[in-house]
Amino acid sequence: MKDTNCIFCKIANGEIPSSTIYEDEDFRVILDLGPASRGHALILPKDHYQDVCALDETVAAKALPLAAKIGAAMKEALGCSGFNVVQNNGKSAGQTVFHFHIHVIPRYDGGPEMVSWKPGEATAEELAETAELIKNKL
């Protein structure tokens, strides 16, 4: 299903031009217009899913292997030493376009720090309580 008001649906289905680096029947992979680093790509499903919770399982099963394929090609073509695979869900998590997508961000030696956090602390009791809350919803 497509959403006629969704910019990523329009890009993924070729209605809006993009710098496409890969395409198949389910996905279009484009270079991000506001890249975090040289080669930053977005994996866009051609069908509309708001986020990972709404994603079709068949499409989901193809997404991570595609991210690995794109990242491996980046390492070979661009000489990056690694890459991040980032997927945001919800406004508070940084999602700004509500069409499921995956960022594949090349990382270069000496490049800027990104996608990192300072580890916090939690007691064993806090971890056990949190685990139970989540397990009860699965």
PDB file of C-alpha atoms in Angstrom:
ATOM      1  CA  MET A   1       0.000   0.000   0.000  1.00  0.00           C
ATOM      2  CA  LYS A   2       1.225   3.519  -0.802  1.00  0.00           C
ATOM      3  CA  ASP A   3       0.431   6.771   1.002  1.00  0.00           C
ATOM      4  CA  THR A   4      -0.162   9.497  -1.586  1.00  0.00           C
ATOM      5  CA  ASN A   5       0.832  12.180   0.954  1.00  0.00           C
ATOM      6  CA  CYS A   6       4.133  10.518   1.946  1.00  0.00           C
ATOM      7  CA  ILE A   7       7.340  12.021   0.520  1.00  0.00           C
ATOM      8  CA  PHE A   8       9.238   8.739   0.982  1.00  0.00           C
ATOM      9  CA  CYS A   9       6.512   6.785  -0.855  1.00  0.00           C
ATOM     10  CA  LYS A  10       6.907   9.223  -3.747  1.00  0.00           C
ATOM     11  CA  ILE A  11      10.709   8.912  -3.750  1.00  0.00           C
ATOM     12  CA  ALA A  12      10.681   5.115  -3.320  1.00  0.00           C
ATOM     13  CA  ASN A  13       8.302   4.714  -6.248  1.00  0.00           C
ATOM     14  CA  GLY A  14      10.175   7.071  -8.586  1.00  0.00           C
ATOM     15  CA  GLU A  15       7.693   9.958  -8.560  1.00  0.00           C
ATOM     16  CA  ILE A  16      10.363  12.274  -7.142  1.00  0.00           C
ATOM     17  CA  PRO A  17      13.923  12.042  -8.505  1.00  0.00           C
ATOM     18  CA  SER A  18      16.691  10.815  -6.213  1.00  0.00           C
ATOM     19  CA  SER A  19      20.301   9.665  -6.286  1.00  0.00           C
ATOM     20  CA  THR A  20      19.409   5.982  -6.346  1.00  0.00           C
ATOM     21  CA  ILE A  21      22.167   3.476  -5.580  1.00  0.00           C
ATOM     22  CA  TYR A  22      20.011   0.306  -5.514  1.00  0.00           C
ATOM     23  CA  GLU A  23      16.496  -0.755  -6.444  1.00  0.00           C
ATOM     24  CA  ASP A  24      14.493  -3.983  -6.464  1.00  0.00           C
ATOM     25  CA  GLU A  25      10.804  -4.869  -6.298  1.00  0.00           C
ATOM     26  CA  ASP A  26      10.546  -3.984  -2.582  1.00  0.00           C
ATOM     27  CA  PHE A  27      13.063  -1.197  -1.950  1.00  0.00           C
ATOM     28  CA  ARG A  28      14.787   1.863  -3.352  1.00  0.00           C
ATOM     29  CA  VAL A  29      18.052   2.934  -1.699  1.00  0.00           C
ATOM     30  CA  ILE A  30      18.959   6.589  -2.103  1.00  0.00           C
ATOM     31  CA  LEU A  31      21.670   8.947  -0.938  1.00  0.00           C
ATOM     32  CA  ASP A  32      20.458  11.176   1.903  1.00  0.00           C
ATOM     33  CA  LEU A  33      20.114  14.867   0.955  1.00  0.00           C
ATOM     34  CA  GLY A  34      21.446  15.842   4.414  1.00  0.00           C
ATOM     35  CA  PRO A  35      24.210  13.280   4.886  1.00  0.00           C
ATOM     36  CA  ALA A  36      25.866  12.602   8.234  1.00  0.00           C
ATOM     37  CA  SER A  37      28.912  11.493   6.223  1.00  0.00           C
ATOM     38  CA  ARG A  38      29.859  10.958   2.576  1.00  0.00           C
ATOM     39  CA  GLY A  39      27.703   8.139   1.167  1.00  0.00           C
ATOM     40  CA  HIS A  40      24.938   8.237   3.837  1.00  0.00           C
ATOM     41  CA  ALA A  41      22.080   6.213   2.339  1.00  0.00           C
ATOM     42  CA  LEU A  42      18.421   5.580   3.130  1.00  0.00           C
ATOM     43  CA  ILE A  43      16.730   2.242   2.516  1.00  0.00           C
ATOM     44  CA  LEU A  44      13.095   2.979   1.612  1.00  0.00           C
ATOM     45  CA  PRO A  45      10.441   0.290   1.216  1.00  0.00           C
ATOM     46  CA  LYS A  46       8.206   0.951  -1.793  1.00  0.00           C
ATOM     47  CA  ASP A  47       5.125   0.228   0.327  1.00  0.00           C
ATOM     48  CA  HIS A  48       4.194   2.500   3.220  1.00  0.00           C
ATOM     49  CA  TYR A  49       4.796   1.406   6.813  1.00  0.00           C
ATOM     50  CA  GLN A  50       4.821   4.056   9.535  1.00  0.00           C
ATOM     51  CA  ASP A  51       7.593   2.393  11.563  1.00  0.00           C
ATOM     52  CA  VAL A  52       9.164  -0.960  12.408  1.00  0.00           C
ATOM     53  CA  CYS A  53       6.091  -1.980  14.443  1.00  0.00           C
ATOM     54  CA  ALA A  54       3.911  -1.716  11.321  1.00  0.00           C
ATOM     55  CA  LEU A  55       6.448  -3.309   8.966  1.00  0.00           C
ATOM     56  CA  ASP A  56       5.387  -6.406   7.026  1.00  0.00           C
ATOM     57  CA  GLU A  57       7.410  -9.432   8.180  1.00  0.00           C
ATOM     58  CA  THR A  58       8.406 -10.407   4.632  1.00  0.00           C
ATOM     59  CA  VAL A  59       9.757  -6.919   3.959  1.00  0.00           C
ATOM     60  CA  ALA A  60      11.413  -6.853   7.385  1.00  0.00           C
ATOM     61  CA  ALA A  61      13.250 -10.101   6.618  1.00  0.00           C
ATOM     62  CA  LYS A  62      14.815  -8.465   3.559  1.00  0.00           C
ATOM     63  CA  ALA A  63      15.745  -5.127   5.161  1.00  0.00           C
ATOM     64  CA  LEU A  64      18.718  -6.085   7.349  1.00  0.00           C
ATOM     65  CA  PRO A  65      20.451  -8.222   4.691  1.00  0.00           C
ATOM     66  CA  LEU A  66      20.032  -5.280   2.299  1.00  0.00           C
ATOM     67  CA  ALA A  67      21.617  -2.924   4.855  1.00  0.00           C
ATOM     68  CA  ALA A  68      24.585  -5.311   5.107  1.00  0.00           C
ATOM     69  CA  LYS A  69      24.908  -5.434   1.306  1.00  0.00           C
ATOM     70  CA  ILE A  70      24.844  -1.624   1.059  1.00  0.00           C
ATOM     71  CA  GLY A  71      27.354  -1.243   3.914  1.00  0.00           C
ATOM     72  CA  ALA A  72      29.750  -3.758   2.359  1.00  0.00           C
ATOM     73  CA  ALA A  73      29.557  -1.906  -0.969  1.00  0.00           C
ATOM     74  CA  MET A  74      30.281   1.384   0.829  1.00  0.00           C
ATOM     75  CA  LYS A  75      33.384  -0.069   2.459  1.00  0.00           C
ATOM     76  CA  GLU A  76      34.672  -1.229  -0.908  1.00  0.00           C
ATOM     77  CA  ALA A  77      33.645   1.796  -3.000  1.00  0.00           C
ATOM     78  CA  LEU A  78      34.225   4.637  -0.524  1.00  0.00           C
ATOM     79  CA  GLY A  79      36.988   3.222   1.641  1.00  0.00           C
ATOM     80  CA  CYS A  80      35.083   3.750   4.875  1.00  0.00           C
ATOM     81  CA  SER A  81      36.313   1.667   7.793  1.00  0.00           C
ATOM     82  CA  GLY A  82      32.825   0.821   9.053  1.00  0.00           C
ATOM     83  CA  PHE A  83      29.191   1.851   8.938  1.00  0.00           C
ATOM     84  CA  ASN A  84      26.208   2.368  11.216  1.00  0.00           C
ATOM     85  CA  VAL A  85      22.777   0.894  10.570  1.00  0.00           C
ATOM     86  CA  VAL A  86      20.251   3.223  12.231  1.00  0.00           C
ATOM     87  CA  GLN A  87      16.475   2.935  12.366  1.00  0.00           C
ATOM     88  CA  ASN A  88      14.388   5.437  14.370  1.00  0.00           C
ATOM     89  CA  ASN A  89      10.815   4.834  15.588  1.00  0.00           C
ATOM     90  CA  GLY A  90       8.711   7.720  16.844  1.00  0.00           C
ATOM     91  CA  LYS A  91       9.348  11.413  17.275  1.00  0.00           C
ATOM     92  CA  SER A  92      11.203  11.046  20.582  1.00  0.00           C
ATOM     93  CA  ALA A  93      13.564   8.552  18.915  1.00  0.00           C
ATOM     94  CA  GLY A  94      14.414  10.985  16.126  1.00  0.00           C
ATOM     95  CA  GLN A  95      12.004   9.811  13.423  1.00  0.00           C
ATOM     96  CA  THR A  96      11.109  12.841  11.290  1.00  0.00           C
ATOM     97  CA  VAL A  97       9.499  11.129   8.277  1.00  0.00           C
ATOM     98  CA  PHE A  98       6.896   8.587   9.336  1.00  0.00           C
ATOM     99  CA  HIS A  99       7.675   6.023   6.643  1.00  0.00           C
ATOM    100  CA  PHE A 100       9.883   3.155   7.854  1.00  0.00           C
ATOM    101  CA  HIS A 101      13.436   3.642   6.632  1.00  0.00           C
ATOM    102  CA  ILE A 102      16.941   2.567   7.536  1.00  0.00           C
ATOM    103  CA  HIS A 103      19.968   4.844   7.525  1.00  0.00           C
ATOM    104  CA  VAL A 104      23.245   3.253   6.422  1.00  0.00           C
ATOM    105  CA  ILE A 105      25.953   5.718   7.445  1.00  0.00           C
ATOM    106  CA  PRO A 106      29.570   5.185   6.368  1.00  0.00           C
ATOM    107  CA  ARG A 107      32.128   5.833   9.123  1.00  0.00           C
ATOM    108  CA  TYR A 108      35.633   7.001   8.379  1.00  0.00           C
ATOM    109  CA  ASP A 109      38.751   6.841  10.561  1.00  0.00           C
ATOM    110  CA  GLY A 110      39.108  10.215  12.264  1.00  0.00           C
ATOM    111  CA  GLY A 111      35.539  11.192  11.317  1.00  0.00           C
ATOM    112  CA  PRO A 112      33.038  12.784  13.665  1.00  0.00           C
ATOM    113  CA  GLU A 113      31.594  10.864  16.596  1.00  0.00           C
ATOM    114  CA  MET A 114      27.981   9.893  16.006  1.00  0.00           C
ATOM    115  CA  VAL A 115      25.396   7.335  17.093  1.00  0.00           C
ATOM    116  CA  SER A 116      26.892   6.951  20.546  1.00  0.00           C
ATOM    117  CA  TRP A 117      25.849   7.382  24.160  1.00  0.00           C
ATOM    118  CA  LYS A 118      27.376   7.364  27.615  1.00  0.00           C
ATOM    119  CA  PRO A 119      26.442   4.118  29.381  1.00  0.00           C
ATOM    120  CA  GLY A 120      24.238   4.681  32.396  1.00  0.00           C
ATOM    121  CA  GLU A 121      23.895   2.589  35.521  1.00  0.00           C
ATOM    122  CA  ALA A 122      21.134   0.304  36.753  1.00  0.00           C
ATOM    123  CA  THR A 123      20.857  -1.961  39.756  1.00  0.00           C
ATOM    124  CA  ALA A 124      20.074  -5.641  39.395  1.00  0.00           C
ATOM    125  CA  GLU A 125      16.664  -4.936  40.907  1.00  0.00           C
ATOM    126  CA  GLU A 126      15.909  -2.201  38.354  1.00  0.00           C
ATOM    127  CA  LEU A 127      16.938  -4.488  35.506  1.00  0.00           C
ATOM    128  CA  ALA A 128      14.770  -7.342  36.834  1.00  0.00           C
ATOM    129  CA  GLU A 129      11.738  -5.029  37.260  1.00  0.00           C
ATOM    130  CA  THR A 130      12.152  -3.556  33.791  1.00  0.00           C
ATOM    131  CA  ALA A 131      12.587  -6.998  32.243  1.00  0.00           C
ATOM    132  CA  GLU A 132       9.338  -8.187  33.828  1.00  0.00           C
ATOM    133  CA  LEU A 133       7.401  -5.149  32.569  1.00  0.00           C
ATOM    134  CA  ILE A 134       8.544  -5.800  29.008  1.00  0.00           C
ATOM    135  CA  LYS A 135       8.142  -9.591  29.139  1.00  0.00           C
ATOM    136  CA  ASN A 136       4.544  -9.183  30.286  1.00  0.00           C
ATOM    137  CA  LYS A 137       3.722  -7.320  27.051  1.00  0.00           C
ATOM    138  CA  LEU A 138       5.260  -9.859  24.659  1.00  0.00           C
TER     139      LEU A 138
END
